[in-house]
Amino acid sequence: MSSSEVADGRVIEIEYTLKNPAGELLDASEGEPLVYLHGAENIVPGLENALAGKSVGDKLEVVVPPAEGYGEREGPGPQGIPLTSFANEGEIVPGMSFAVETEDGQLMPLWIVGVEGDQVLVDANHPLAGVALHFSVEIVGIREARAEELEHGHPHGPGGHHH
Ligand code: ZN
């Protein structure tokens, strides 16, 4: 295996755009590459798998089905929580996420869907759950991860974590 290929334990830089099946732009790196540690579930599994074995300069069009992206939509759909519960949280903006502790002590992410009257609508589904993800990706950098990065499970430095 060449050291110039995408593989577990390497830090990968990609430029990307993400569109939904209707062709609407959802997200883009816009000249600030996404930096991630391959094999550490930093990115959705369908995209991580598609990038494995690729090289700097490779361009890919990848369609990631929901099961390999942010999951299928599940559960009862948006639930109302009194706005007063968010009194200390600042501005409530759809798309924001926060974590709640379940009865068995697990942290569960919830996303804010909207506000109706004195209720904040929240949903356990990621906003992109149930959506096929259309990625256009170009690999712009590959390097070996440092020991500290492997230990933490994410890259450090420009585009990565700062701590
Ligand atoms: Zn770290």
mmCIF file of C-alpha atoms and ligand atoms in Angstrom:
data_model
loop_
_atom_site.group_PDB
_atom_site.id
_atom_site.type_symbol
_atom_site.label_atom_id
_atom_site.label_comp_id
_atom_site.label_asym_id
_atom_site.label_seq_id
_atom_site.Cartn_x
_atom_site.Cartn_y
_atom_site.Cartn_z
ATOM 1 C CA MET A 1 0.000 0.000 0.000
ATOM 2 C CA SER A 2 1.399 3.354 -0.998
ATOM 3 C CA SER A 3 1.676 5.983 1.718
ATOM 4 C CA SER A 4 -0.105 8.343 -0.645
ATOM 5 C CA GLU A 5 -3.403 6.453 -0.418
ATOM 6 C CA VAL A 6 -6.318 7.067 1.920
ATOM 7 C CA ALA A 7 -6.126 4.452 4.686
ATOM 8 C CA ASP A 8 -6.813 3.981 8.389
ATOM 9 C CA GLY A 9 -4.551 6.031 10.625
ATOM 10 C CA ARG A 10 -3.968 8.802 8.076
ATOM 11 C CA VAL A 11 -5.152 12.381 8.203
ATOM 12 C CA ILE A 12 -7.054 13.251 5.040
ATOM 13 C CA GLU A 13 -7.938 16.688 3.662
ATOM 14 C CA ILE A 14 -10.846 16.993 1.282
ATOM 15 C CA GLU A 15 -12.618 19.757 -0.563
ATOM 16 C CA TYR A 16 -16.270 18.848 -0.941
ATOM 17 C CA THR A 17 -19.749 19.944 -1.751
ATOM 18 C CA LEU A 18 -22.813 18.188 -0.356
ATOM 19 C CA LYS A 19 -26.152 18.337 -2.148
ATOM 20 C CA ASN A 20 -29.497 16.696 -1.553
ATOM 21 C CA PRO A 21 -31.200 14.592 -4.263
ATOM 22 C CA ALA A 22 -32.918 17.745 -5.573
ATOM 23 C CA GLY A 23 -29.487 19.272 -6.246
ATOM 24 C CA GLU A 24 -29.732 21.889 -3.499
ATOM 25 C CA LEU A 25 -26.405 22.780 -1.865
ATOM 26 C CA LEU A 26 -26.393 21.718 1.808
ATOM 27 C CA ASP A 27 -22.754 22.214 2.730
ATOM 28 C CA ALA A 28 -19.384 22.930 1.144
ATOM 29 C CA SER A 29 -15.774 23.254 2.246
ATOM 30 C CA GLU A 30 -15.333 26.441 0.164
ATOM 31 C CA GLY A 31 -11.529 26.541 0.166
ATOM 32 C CA GLU A 32 -11.143 25.455 3.788
ATOM 33 C CA PRO A 33 -10.664 21.700 3.414
ATOM 34 C CA LEU A 34 -12.319 19.303 5.799
ATOM 35 C CA VAL A 35 -9.575 17.517 7.745
ATOM 36 C CA TYR A 36 -10.406 14.133 9.239
ATOM 37 C CA LEU A 37 -8.743 11.027 10.640
ATOM 38 C CA HIS A 38 -9.531 8.068 8.387
ATOM 39 C CA GLY A 39 -10.928 5.003 10.152
ATOM 40 C CA ALA A 40 -12.062 6.959 13.208
ATOM 41 C CA GLU A 41 -15.681 7.615 12.175
ATOM 42 C CA ASN A 42 -15.042 11.355 11.898
ATOM 43 C CA ILE A 43 -17.208 11.422 8.745
ATOM 44 C CA VAL A 44 -20.260 9.420 7.646
ATOM 45 C CA PRO A 45 -19.393 5.761 6.914
ATOM 46 C CA GLY A 46 -20.536 5.794 3.281
ATOM 47 C CA LEU A 47 -18.153 8.633 2.416
ATOM 48 C CA GLU A 48 -15.294 7.193 4.472
ATOM 49 C CA ASN A 49 -15.614 3.847 2.654
ATOM 50 C CA ALA A 50 -15.729 5.511 -0.768
ATOM 51 C CA LEU A 51 -12.505 7.433 -0.062
ATOM 52 C CA ALA A 52 -10.467 4.401 1.077
ATOM 53 C CA GLY A 53 -7.576 3.650 -1.294
ATOM 54 C CA LYS A 54 -7.885 6.948 -3.194
ATOM 55 C CA SER A 55 -4.991 9.379 -3.761
ATOM 56 C CA VAL A 56 -4.339 13.119 -3.667
ATOM 57 C CA GLY A 57 -5.921 14.725 -6.719
ATOM 58 C CA ASP A 58 -8.610 12.074 -7.075
ATOM 59 C CA LYS A 59 -12.103 13.456 -7.591
ATOM 60 C CA LEU A 60 -15.167 11.426 -6.656
ATOM 61 C CA GLU A 61 -18.912 11.711 -6.992
ATOM 62 C CA VAL A 62 -20.412 9.690 -4.139
ATOM 63 C CA VAL A 63 -24.074 9.074 -3.368
ATOM 64 C CA VAL A 64 -24.394 7.931 0.247
ATOM 65 C CA PRO A 65 -27.710 6.288 1.163
ATOM 66 C CA PRO A 66 -29.243 7.283 4.517
ATOM 67 C CA ALA A 67 -28.219 3.978 6.171
ATOM 68 C CA GLU A 68 -24.552 4.877 5.509
ATOM 69 C CA GLY A 69 -25.102 8.559 6.183
ATOM 70 C CA TYR A 70 -27.130 10.078 9.022
ATOM 71 C CA GLY A 71 -29.523 7.136 9.336
ATOM 72 C CA GLU A 72 -33.152 6.610 8.441
ATOM 73 C CA ARG A 73 -35.840 8.804 9.991
ATOM 74 C CA GLU A 74 -37.128 7.078 13.121
ATOM 75 C CA GLY A 75 -39.458 7.685 16.016
ATOM 76 C CA PRO A 76 -42.557 9.785 16.436
ATOM 77 C CA GLY A 77 -41.193 12.957 14.820
ATOM 78 C CA PRO A 78 -40.840 16.391 16.384
ATOM 79 C CA GLN A 79 -41.909 16.771 20.015
ATOM 80 C CA GLY A 80 -42.694 19.995 21.865
ATOM 81 C CA ILE A 81 -40.648 21.154 24.842
ATOM 82 C CA PRO A 82 -41.698 24.329 26.707
ATOM 83 C CA LEU A 83 -39.683 27.332 25.567
ATOM 84 C CA THR A 84 -39.087 28.155 29.237
ATOM 85 C CA SER A 85 -36.832 25.061 29.452
ATOM 86 C CA PHE A 86 -34.410 26.883 27.138
ATOM 87 C CA ALA A 87 -34.367 30.102 29.173
ATOM 88 C CA ASN A 88 -30.586 29.970 29.657
ATOM 89 C CA GLU A 89 -29.672 28.698 26.211
ATOM 90 C CA GLY A 90 -29.629 31.964 24.256
ATOM 91 C CA GLU A 91 -31.190 32.233 20.818
ATOM 92 C CA ILE A 92 -33.121 29.156 19.629
ATOM 93 C CA VAL A 93 -32.275 28.476 15.982
ATOM 94 C CA PRO A 94 -33.594 25.555 13.902
ATOM 95 C CA GLY A 95 -30.779 23.112 13.165
ATOM 96 C CA MET A 96 -29.089 23.624 16.540
ATOM 97 C CA SER A 97 -28.406 20.437 18.446
ATOM 98 C CA PHE A 98 -28.009 19.710 22.116
ATOM 99 C CA ALA A 99 -27.662 16.610 24.268
ATOM 100 C CA VAL A 100 -30.150 15.340 26.820
ATOM 101 C CA GLU A 101 -29.594 12.612 29.369
ATOM 102 C CA THR A 102 -31.988 9.684 29.049
ATOM 103 C CA GLU A 103 -33.395 7.719 32.011
ATOM 104 C CA ASP A 104 -30.553 5.179 31.728
ATOM 105 C CA GLY A 105 -27.915 7.911 31.779
ATOM 106 C CA GLN A 106 -27.056 7.895 28.060
ATOM 107 C CA LEU A 107 -26.520 11.187 26.259
ATOM 108 C CA MET A 108 -28.895 11.511 23.315
ATOM 109 C CA PRO A 109 -28.589 14.266 20.711
ATOM 110 C CA LEU A 110 -31.703 16.252 19.849
ATOM 111 C CA TRP A 111 -32.086 18.780 17.041
ATOM 112 C CA ILE A 112 -34.241 21.881 17.147
ATOM 113 C CA VAL A 113 -36.735 21.817 14.303
ATOM 114 C CA GLY A 114 -38.581 25.046 15.023
ATOM 115 C CA VAL A 115 -40.568 27.075 17.514
ATOM 116 C CA GLU A 116 -44.386 27.052 17.726
ATOM 117 C CA GLY A 117 -45.878 29.441 20.247
ATOM 118 C CA ASP A 118 -44.365 28.621 23.625
ATOM 119 C CA GLN A 119 -43.091 25.213 22.453
ATOM 120 C CA VAL A 120 -39.707 24.358 20.972
ATOM 121 C CA LEU A 121 -40.040 21.457 18.524
ATOM 122 C CA VAL A 122 -37.194 18.975 18.865
ATOM 123 C CA ASP A 123 -36.431 15.745 17.009
ATOM 124 C CA ALA A 124 -34.028 12.888 17.740
ATOM 125 C CA ASN A 125 -33.353 12.529 14.004
ATOM 126 C CA HIS A 126 -30.337 14.288 12.515
ATOM 127 C CA PRO A 127 -31.617 16.962 10.087
ATOM 128 C CA LEU A 128 -30.132 14.888 7.229
ATOM 129 C CA ALA A 129 -31.577 11.560 8.421
ATOM 130 C CA GLY A 130 -33.478 9.901 5.584
ATOM 131 C CA VAL A 131 -31.656 11.994 2.973
ATOM 132 C CA ALA A 132 -29.392 10.495 0.296
ATOM 133 C CA LEU A 133 -26.191 12.549 0.429
ATOM 134 C CA HIS A 134 -24.697 13.591 -2.910
ATOM 135 C CA PHE A 135 -21.019 14.403 -2.328
ATOM 136 C CA SER A 136 -18.525 15.822 -4.822
ATOM 137 C CA VAL A 137 -15.110 15.322 -3.266
ATOM 138 C CA GLU A 138 -11.506 16.101 -4.195
ATOM 139 C CA ILE A 139 -8.701 14.725 -2.050
ATOM 140 C CA VAL A 140 -6.208 17.537 -1.429
ATOM 141 C CA GLY A 141 -3.980 16.115 1.300
ATOM 142 C CA ILE A 142 -2.899 12.865 2.942
ATOM 143 C CA ARG A 143 -0.410 12.441 5.801
ATOM 144 C CA GLU A 144 0.319 9.922 8.512
ATOM 145 C CA ALA A 145 -1.476 10.732 11.791
ATOM 146 C CA ARG A 146 0.654 11.480 14.847
ATOM 147 C CA ALA A 147 0.394 9.177 17.878
ATOM 148 C CA GLU A 148 -1.522 11.807 19.808
ATOM 149 C CA GLU A 149 -4.072 12.135 17.001
ATOM 150 C CA LEU A 150 -4.598 8.362 16.832
ATOM 151 C CA GLU A 151 -5.099 8.342 20.595
ATOM 152 C CA HIS A 152 -7.676 11.140 20.446
ATOM 153 C CA GLY A 153 -9.419 9.825 17.322
ATOM 154 C CA HIS A 154 -9.239 13.154 15.476
ATOM 155 C CA PRO A 155 -6.693 15.365 13.714
ATOM 156 C CA HIS A 156 -4.971 18.317 15.358
ATOM 157 C CA GLY A 157 -3.624 21.520 13.842
ATOM 158 C CA PRO A 158 -5.049 23.559 10.938
ATOM 159 C CA GLY A 159 -8.582 22.377 10.160
ATOM 160 C CA GLY A 160 -8.527 19.965 13.115
ATOM 161 C CA HIS A 161 -8.984 20.232 16.839
ATOM 162 C CA HIS A 162 -7.090 22.887 18.770
ATOM 163 C CA HIS A 163 -6.325 21.867 22.315
HETATM 164 ZN ZN ZN B 1 -7.222 15.810 20.343
#
